[in-house]
Each structure stands twice: as structure tokens, then as C-alpha cells.
mmCIF file of C-alpha atoms in Angstrom:
data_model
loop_
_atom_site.group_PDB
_atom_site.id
_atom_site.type_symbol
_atom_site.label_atom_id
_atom_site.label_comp_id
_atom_site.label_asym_id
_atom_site.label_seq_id
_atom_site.Cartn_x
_atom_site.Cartn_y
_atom_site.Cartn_z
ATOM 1 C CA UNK A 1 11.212 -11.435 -27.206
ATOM 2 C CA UNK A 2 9.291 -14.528 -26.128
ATOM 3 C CA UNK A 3 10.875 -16.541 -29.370
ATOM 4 C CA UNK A 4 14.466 -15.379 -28.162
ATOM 5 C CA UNK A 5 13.272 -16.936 -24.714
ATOM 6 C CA UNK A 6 12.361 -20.161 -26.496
ATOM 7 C CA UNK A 7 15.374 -20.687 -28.336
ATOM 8 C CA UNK A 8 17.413 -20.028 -24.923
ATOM 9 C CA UNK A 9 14.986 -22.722 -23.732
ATOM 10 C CA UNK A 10 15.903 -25.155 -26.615
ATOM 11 C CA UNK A 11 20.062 -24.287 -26.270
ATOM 12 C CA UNK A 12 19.326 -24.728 -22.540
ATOM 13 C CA UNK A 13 20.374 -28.400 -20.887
ATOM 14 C CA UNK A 14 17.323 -30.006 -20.196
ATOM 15 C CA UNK A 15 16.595 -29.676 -16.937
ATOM 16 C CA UNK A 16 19.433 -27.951 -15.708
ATOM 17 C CA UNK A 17 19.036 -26.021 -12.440
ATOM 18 C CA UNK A 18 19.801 -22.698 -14.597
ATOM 19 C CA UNK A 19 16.937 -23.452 -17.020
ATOM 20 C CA UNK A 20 14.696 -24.402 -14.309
ATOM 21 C CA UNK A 21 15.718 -21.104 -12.253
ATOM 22 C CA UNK A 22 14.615 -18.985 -15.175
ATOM 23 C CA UNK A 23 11.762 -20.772 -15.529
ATOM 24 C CA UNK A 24 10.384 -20.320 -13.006
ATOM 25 C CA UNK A 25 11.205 -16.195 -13.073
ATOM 26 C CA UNK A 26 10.057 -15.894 -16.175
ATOM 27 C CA UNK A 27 6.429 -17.958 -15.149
ATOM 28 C CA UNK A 28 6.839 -15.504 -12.268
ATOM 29 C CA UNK A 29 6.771 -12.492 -14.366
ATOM 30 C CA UNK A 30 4.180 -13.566 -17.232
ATOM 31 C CA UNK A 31 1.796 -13.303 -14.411
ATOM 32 C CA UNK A 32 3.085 -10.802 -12.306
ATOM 33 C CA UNK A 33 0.563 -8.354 -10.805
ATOM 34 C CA UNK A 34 1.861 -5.654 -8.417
ATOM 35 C CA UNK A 35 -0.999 -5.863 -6.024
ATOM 36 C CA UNK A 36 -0.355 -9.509 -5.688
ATOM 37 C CA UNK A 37 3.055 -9.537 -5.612
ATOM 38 C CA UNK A 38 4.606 -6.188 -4.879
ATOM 39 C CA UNK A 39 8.302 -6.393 -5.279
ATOM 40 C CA UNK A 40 8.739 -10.532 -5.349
ATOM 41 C CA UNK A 41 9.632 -10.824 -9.380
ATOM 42 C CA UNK A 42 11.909 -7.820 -8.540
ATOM 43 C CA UNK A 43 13.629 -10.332 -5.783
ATOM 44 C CA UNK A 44 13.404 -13.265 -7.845
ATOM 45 C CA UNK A 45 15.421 -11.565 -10.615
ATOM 46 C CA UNK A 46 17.996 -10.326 -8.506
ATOM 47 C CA UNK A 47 18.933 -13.828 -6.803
ATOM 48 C CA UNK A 48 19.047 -15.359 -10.088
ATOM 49 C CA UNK A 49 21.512 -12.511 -11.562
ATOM 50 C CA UNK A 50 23.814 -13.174 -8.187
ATOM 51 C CA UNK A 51 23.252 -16.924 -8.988
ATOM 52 C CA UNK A 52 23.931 -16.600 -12.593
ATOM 53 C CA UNK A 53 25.841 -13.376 -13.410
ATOM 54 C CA UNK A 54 27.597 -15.094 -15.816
ATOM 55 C CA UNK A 55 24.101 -16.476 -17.799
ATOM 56 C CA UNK A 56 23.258 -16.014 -21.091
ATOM 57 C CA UNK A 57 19.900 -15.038 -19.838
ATOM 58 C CA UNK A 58 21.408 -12.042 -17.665
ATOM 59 C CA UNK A 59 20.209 -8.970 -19.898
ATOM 60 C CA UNK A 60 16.400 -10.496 -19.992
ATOM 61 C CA UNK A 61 16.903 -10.702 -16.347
ATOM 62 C CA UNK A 62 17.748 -6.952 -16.302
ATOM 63 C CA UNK A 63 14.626 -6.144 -18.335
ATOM 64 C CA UNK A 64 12.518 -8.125 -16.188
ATOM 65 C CA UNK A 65 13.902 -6.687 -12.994
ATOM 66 C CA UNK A 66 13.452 -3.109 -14.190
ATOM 67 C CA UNK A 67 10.229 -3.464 -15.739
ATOM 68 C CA UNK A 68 8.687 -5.178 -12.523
ATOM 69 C CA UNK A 69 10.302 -2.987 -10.396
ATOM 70 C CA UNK A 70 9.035 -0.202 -12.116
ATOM 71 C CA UNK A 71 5.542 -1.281 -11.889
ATOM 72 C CA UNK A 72 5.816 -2.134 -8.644
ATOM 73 C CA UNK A 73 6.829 1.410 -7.639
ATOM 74 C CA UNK A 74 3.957 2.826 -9.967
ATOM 75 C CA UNK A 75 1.319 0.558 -7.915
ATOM 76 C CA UNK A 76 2.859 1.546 -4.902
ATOM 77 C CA UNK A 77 2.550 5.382 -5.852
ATOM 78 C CA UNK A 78 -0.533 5.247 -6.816
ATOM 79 C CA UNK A 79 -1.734 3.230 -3.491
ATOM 80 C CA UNK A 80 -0.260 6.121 -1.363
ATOM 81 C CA UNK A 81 -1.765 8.975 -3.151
ATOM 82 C CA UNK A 82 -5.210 7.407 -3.034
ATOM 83 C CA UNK A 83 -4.338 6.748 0.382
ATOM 84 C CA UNK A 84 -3.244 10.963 0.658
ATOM 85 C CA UNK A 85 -6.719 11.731 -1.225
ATOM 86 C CA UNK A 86 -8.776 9.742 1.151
ATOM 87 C CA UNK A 87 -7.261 11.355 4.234
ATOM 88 C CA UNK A 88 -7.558 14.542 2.393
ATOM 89 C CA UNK A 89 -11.342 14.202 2.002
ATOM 90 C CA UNK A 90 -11.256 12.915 6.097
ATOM 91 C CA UNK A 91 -12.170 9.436 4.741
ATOM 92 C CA UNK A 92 -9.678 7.873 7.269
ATOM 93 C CA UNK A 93 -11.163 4.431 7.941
ATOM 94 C CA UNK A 94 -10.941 3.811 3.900
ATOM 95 C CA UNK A 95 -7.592 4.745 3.441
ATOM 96 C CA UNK A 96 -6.271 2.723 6.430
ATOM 97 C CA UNK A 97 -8.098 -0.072 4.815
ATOM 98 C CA UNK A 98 -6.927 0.625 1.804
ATOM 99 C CA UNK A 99 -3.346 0.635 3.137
ATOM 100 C CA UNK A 100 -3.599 -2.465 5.626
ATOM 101 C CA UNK A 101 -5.066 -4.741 2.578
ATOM 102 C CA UNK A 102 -1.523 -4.301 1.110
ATOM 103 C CA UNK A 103 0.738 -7.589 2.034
ATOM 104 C CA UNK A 104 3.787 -5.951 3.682
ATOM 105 C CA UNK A 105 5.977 -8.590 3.161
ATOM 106 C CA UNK A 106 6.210 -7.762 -0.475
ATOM 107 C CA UNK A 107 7.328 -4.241 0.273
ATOM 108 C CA UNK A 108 11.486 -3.420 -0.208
ATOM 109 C CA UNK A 109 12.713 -1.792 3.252
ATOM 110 C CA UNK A 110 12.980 1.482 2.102
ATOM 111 C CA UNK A 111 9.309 1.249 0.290
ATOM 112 C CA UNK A 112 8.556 -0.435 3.640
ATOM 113 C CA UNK A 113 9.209 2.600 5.688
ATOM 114 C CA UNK A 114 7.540 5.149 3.613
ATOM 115 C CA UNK A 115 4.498 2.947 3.964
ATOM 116 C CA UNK A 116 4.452 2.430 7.379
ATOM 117 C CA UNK A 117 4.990 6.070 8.222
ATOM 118 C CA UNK A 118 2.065 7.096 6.093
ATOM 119 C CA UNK A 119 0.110 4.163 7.273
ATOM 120 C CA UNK A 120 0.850 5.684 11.091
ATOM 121 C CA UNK A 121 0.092 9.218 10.096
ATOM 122 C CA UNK A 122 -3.271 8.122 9.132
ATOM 123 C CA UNK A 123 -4.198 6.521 11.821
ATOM 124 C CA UNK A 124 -2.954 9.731 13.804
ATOM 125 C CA UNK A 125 -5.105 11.730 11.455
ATOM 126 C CA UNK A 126 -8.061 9.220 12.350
ATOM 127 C CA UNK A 127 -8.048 9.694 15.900
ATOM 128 C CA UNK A 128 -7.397 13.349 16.076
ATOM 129 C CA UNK A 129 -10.398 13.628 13.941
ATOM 130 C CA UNK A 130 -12.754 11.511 15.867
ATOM 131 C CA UNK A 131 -11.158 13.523 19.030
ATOM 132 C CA UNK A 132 -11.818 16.710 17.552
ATOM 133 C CA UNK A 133 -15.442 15.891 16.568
ATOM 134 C CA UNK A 134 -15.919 14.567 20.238
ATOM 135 C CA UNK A 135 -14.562 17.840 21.560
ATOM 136 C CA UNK A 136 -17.102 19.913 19.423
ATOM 137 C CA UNK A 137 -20.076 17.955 20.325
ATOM 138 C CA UNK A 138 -19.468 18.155 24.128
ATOM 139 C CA UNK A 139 -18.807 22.039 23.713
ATOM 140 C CA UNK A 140 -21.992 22.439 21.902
ATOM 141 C CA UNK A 141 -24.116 20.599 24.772
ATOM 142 C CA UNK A 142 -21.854 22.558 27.005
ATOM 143 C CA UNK A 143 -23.217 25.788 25.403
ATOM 144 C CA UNK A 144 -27.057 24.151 25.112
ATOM 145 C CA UNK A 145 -26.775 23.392 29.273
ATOM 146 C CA UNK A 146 -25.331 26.778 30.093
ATOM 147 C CA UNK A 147 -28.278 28.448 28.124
ATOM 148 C CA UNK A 148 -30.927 26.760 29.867
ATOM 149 C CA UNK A 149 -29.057 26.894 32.945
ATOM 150 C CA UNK A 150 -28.958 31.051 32.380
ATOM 151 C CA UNK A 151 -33.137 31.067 31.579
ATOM 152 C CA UNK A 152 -33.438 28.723 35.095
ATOM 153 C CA UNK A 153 -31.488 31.323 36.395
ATOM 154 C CA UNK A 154 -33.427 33.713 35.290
ATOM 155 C CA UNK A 155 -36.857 32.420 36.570
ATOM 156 C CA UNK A 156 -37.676 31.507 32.670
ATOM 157 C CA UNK A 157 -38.379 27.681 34.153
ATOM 158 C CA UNK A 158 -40.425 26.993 30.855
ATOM 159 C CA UNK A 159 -37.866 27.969 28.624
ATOM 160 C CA UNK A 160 -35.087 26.143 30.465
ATOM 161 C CA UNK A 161 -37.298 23.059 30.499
ATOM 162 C CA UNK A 162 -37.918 23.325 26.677
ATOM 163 C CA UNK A 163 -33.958 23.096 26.440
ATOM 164 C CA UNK A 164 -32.699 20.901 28.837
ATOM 165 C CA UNK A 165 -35.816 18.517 27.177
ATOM 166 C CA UNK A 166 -33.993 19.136 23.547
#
């Protein structure tokens, strides 16, 4: 593969804007890293095929469109199920973390609104949760006061005392 891309290279007018198009995609993908990148390549390779549909480049433009794009969506899969396992295990502030360090800019639309949604649910999940923890601990001093409240009642002043002390 990478000799066929140097002899395209060598056919190639020297510094045509074609050459220097595919260039630069094909620089883009040698070091492409979904994490770092996210669906850019992907982009990259389409404008050059509506550029250039008619370049004798166009099927290694195909293979780097599909194989980017298809590690881009594995990253991306793999990002949201860590962030599902996370909020699973009520590890909320990691997940969102894990979700916000993502550059959203390098998200397609539709990837874009998967993310966001799960992002939002999250954050839902994280506040309910701190809510509902809240809610607990003020019923369970609610239930320490009342007892101590029934021994004062009671004449047990000691054993109130002991409580409302706790």
C-alpha cells in the first residue's frame, strides 16, 4: 500500500494542489488517533473525494475514510460504555469527566447528539444521586431527633441528652 502511494506521488505533478491535498490526508491519517481527532480524517477524506471524485487516488481515499471512520466509531463506543459502567457503579463525577474531556467539535451531528444526551443523562443521574443521599441523611437525623424527642417526652432527660449530644 504505502509503495502504491509513492508511485502516485512520483506520477503526481509536483506540487500540484491535488498532490498537496492528499498529502496532507494521508499525513493526516498516518497519525490519526481517535481521541485526538475524532472524526477529522473522516472529514478530510470526504472534501477531498467531492474535490477530486475524478482522482486517481479516490479508492485509497475510500479506504482511508472507512477505516478512520470506523475507528472513530469504535473509540466513540467504547467512551460511552465506560461512560454507562461508571454511572452504573454511581461513579458520576468520573464519567462526566470522562465524557467532557472529549473535544466535541470532532464529533459528526448524529454522534454529536447521542453524546450529548448521554452526557445530560449523567449529569441528571449525578444530581438525583447526591439529592437522594441528602434526602436519606436528613430522614435519618429526622428519626435520631424524634427518638430523643420521645425519651424527653418521656421524662428519660438522660437518655434524650445522650442522643441529641450524638
Amino acid at each position: 500500500w504505502a509503495q502504491l502511494q509513492l508511485a502516485m506521488f512520483e506520477r503526481s505533478t509536483k506540487g500540484g494542489p491535488e498532490l498537496t491535498d492528499f498529502s496532507d490526508l494521508l499525513r493526516a491519517y498516518l497519525k490519526f488517533s481517535p481521541k485526538k481527532d475524532g472524526y477529522s480524517v473522516v472529514w478530510k477524506a470526504e472534501q477531498f473525494l467531492q474535490q477530486y471524485p475524478y482522482s486517481p487516488v479516490s479508492p485509497n481515499v475510500d479506504i482511508i475514510k472507512d477505516e478512520t471512520m470506523a475507528r472513530a466509531d469504535r473509540w466513540l463506543d467504547q467512551l460511552l460504555v465506560e461512560g454507562d459502567k461508571l454511572g452504573a457503579d454511581k461513579r458520576f463525577d468520573e464519567a462526566i469527566t470522562l465524557l467532557q474531556s472529549i473535544d466535541q467539535q470532532n464529533l459528526r451531528p448524529e454522534n454529536l447528539l447521542q453524546f450529548k444526551e448521554k452526557l445530560d443523562a449523567l449529569v441528571l443521574a449525578d444530581a438525583l444521586e447526591r439529592e437522594t443521599v441528602k434526602i436519606e441523611k436528613m430522614q435519618a437525623l429526622q428519626t435520631t431527633w424524634d427518638e430523643a424527642t420521645a425519651l424527653a417526652d418521656a421524662g428519660d432527660l438522660d437518655g434524650a441528652i445522650g442522643i441529641y449530644t450524638k
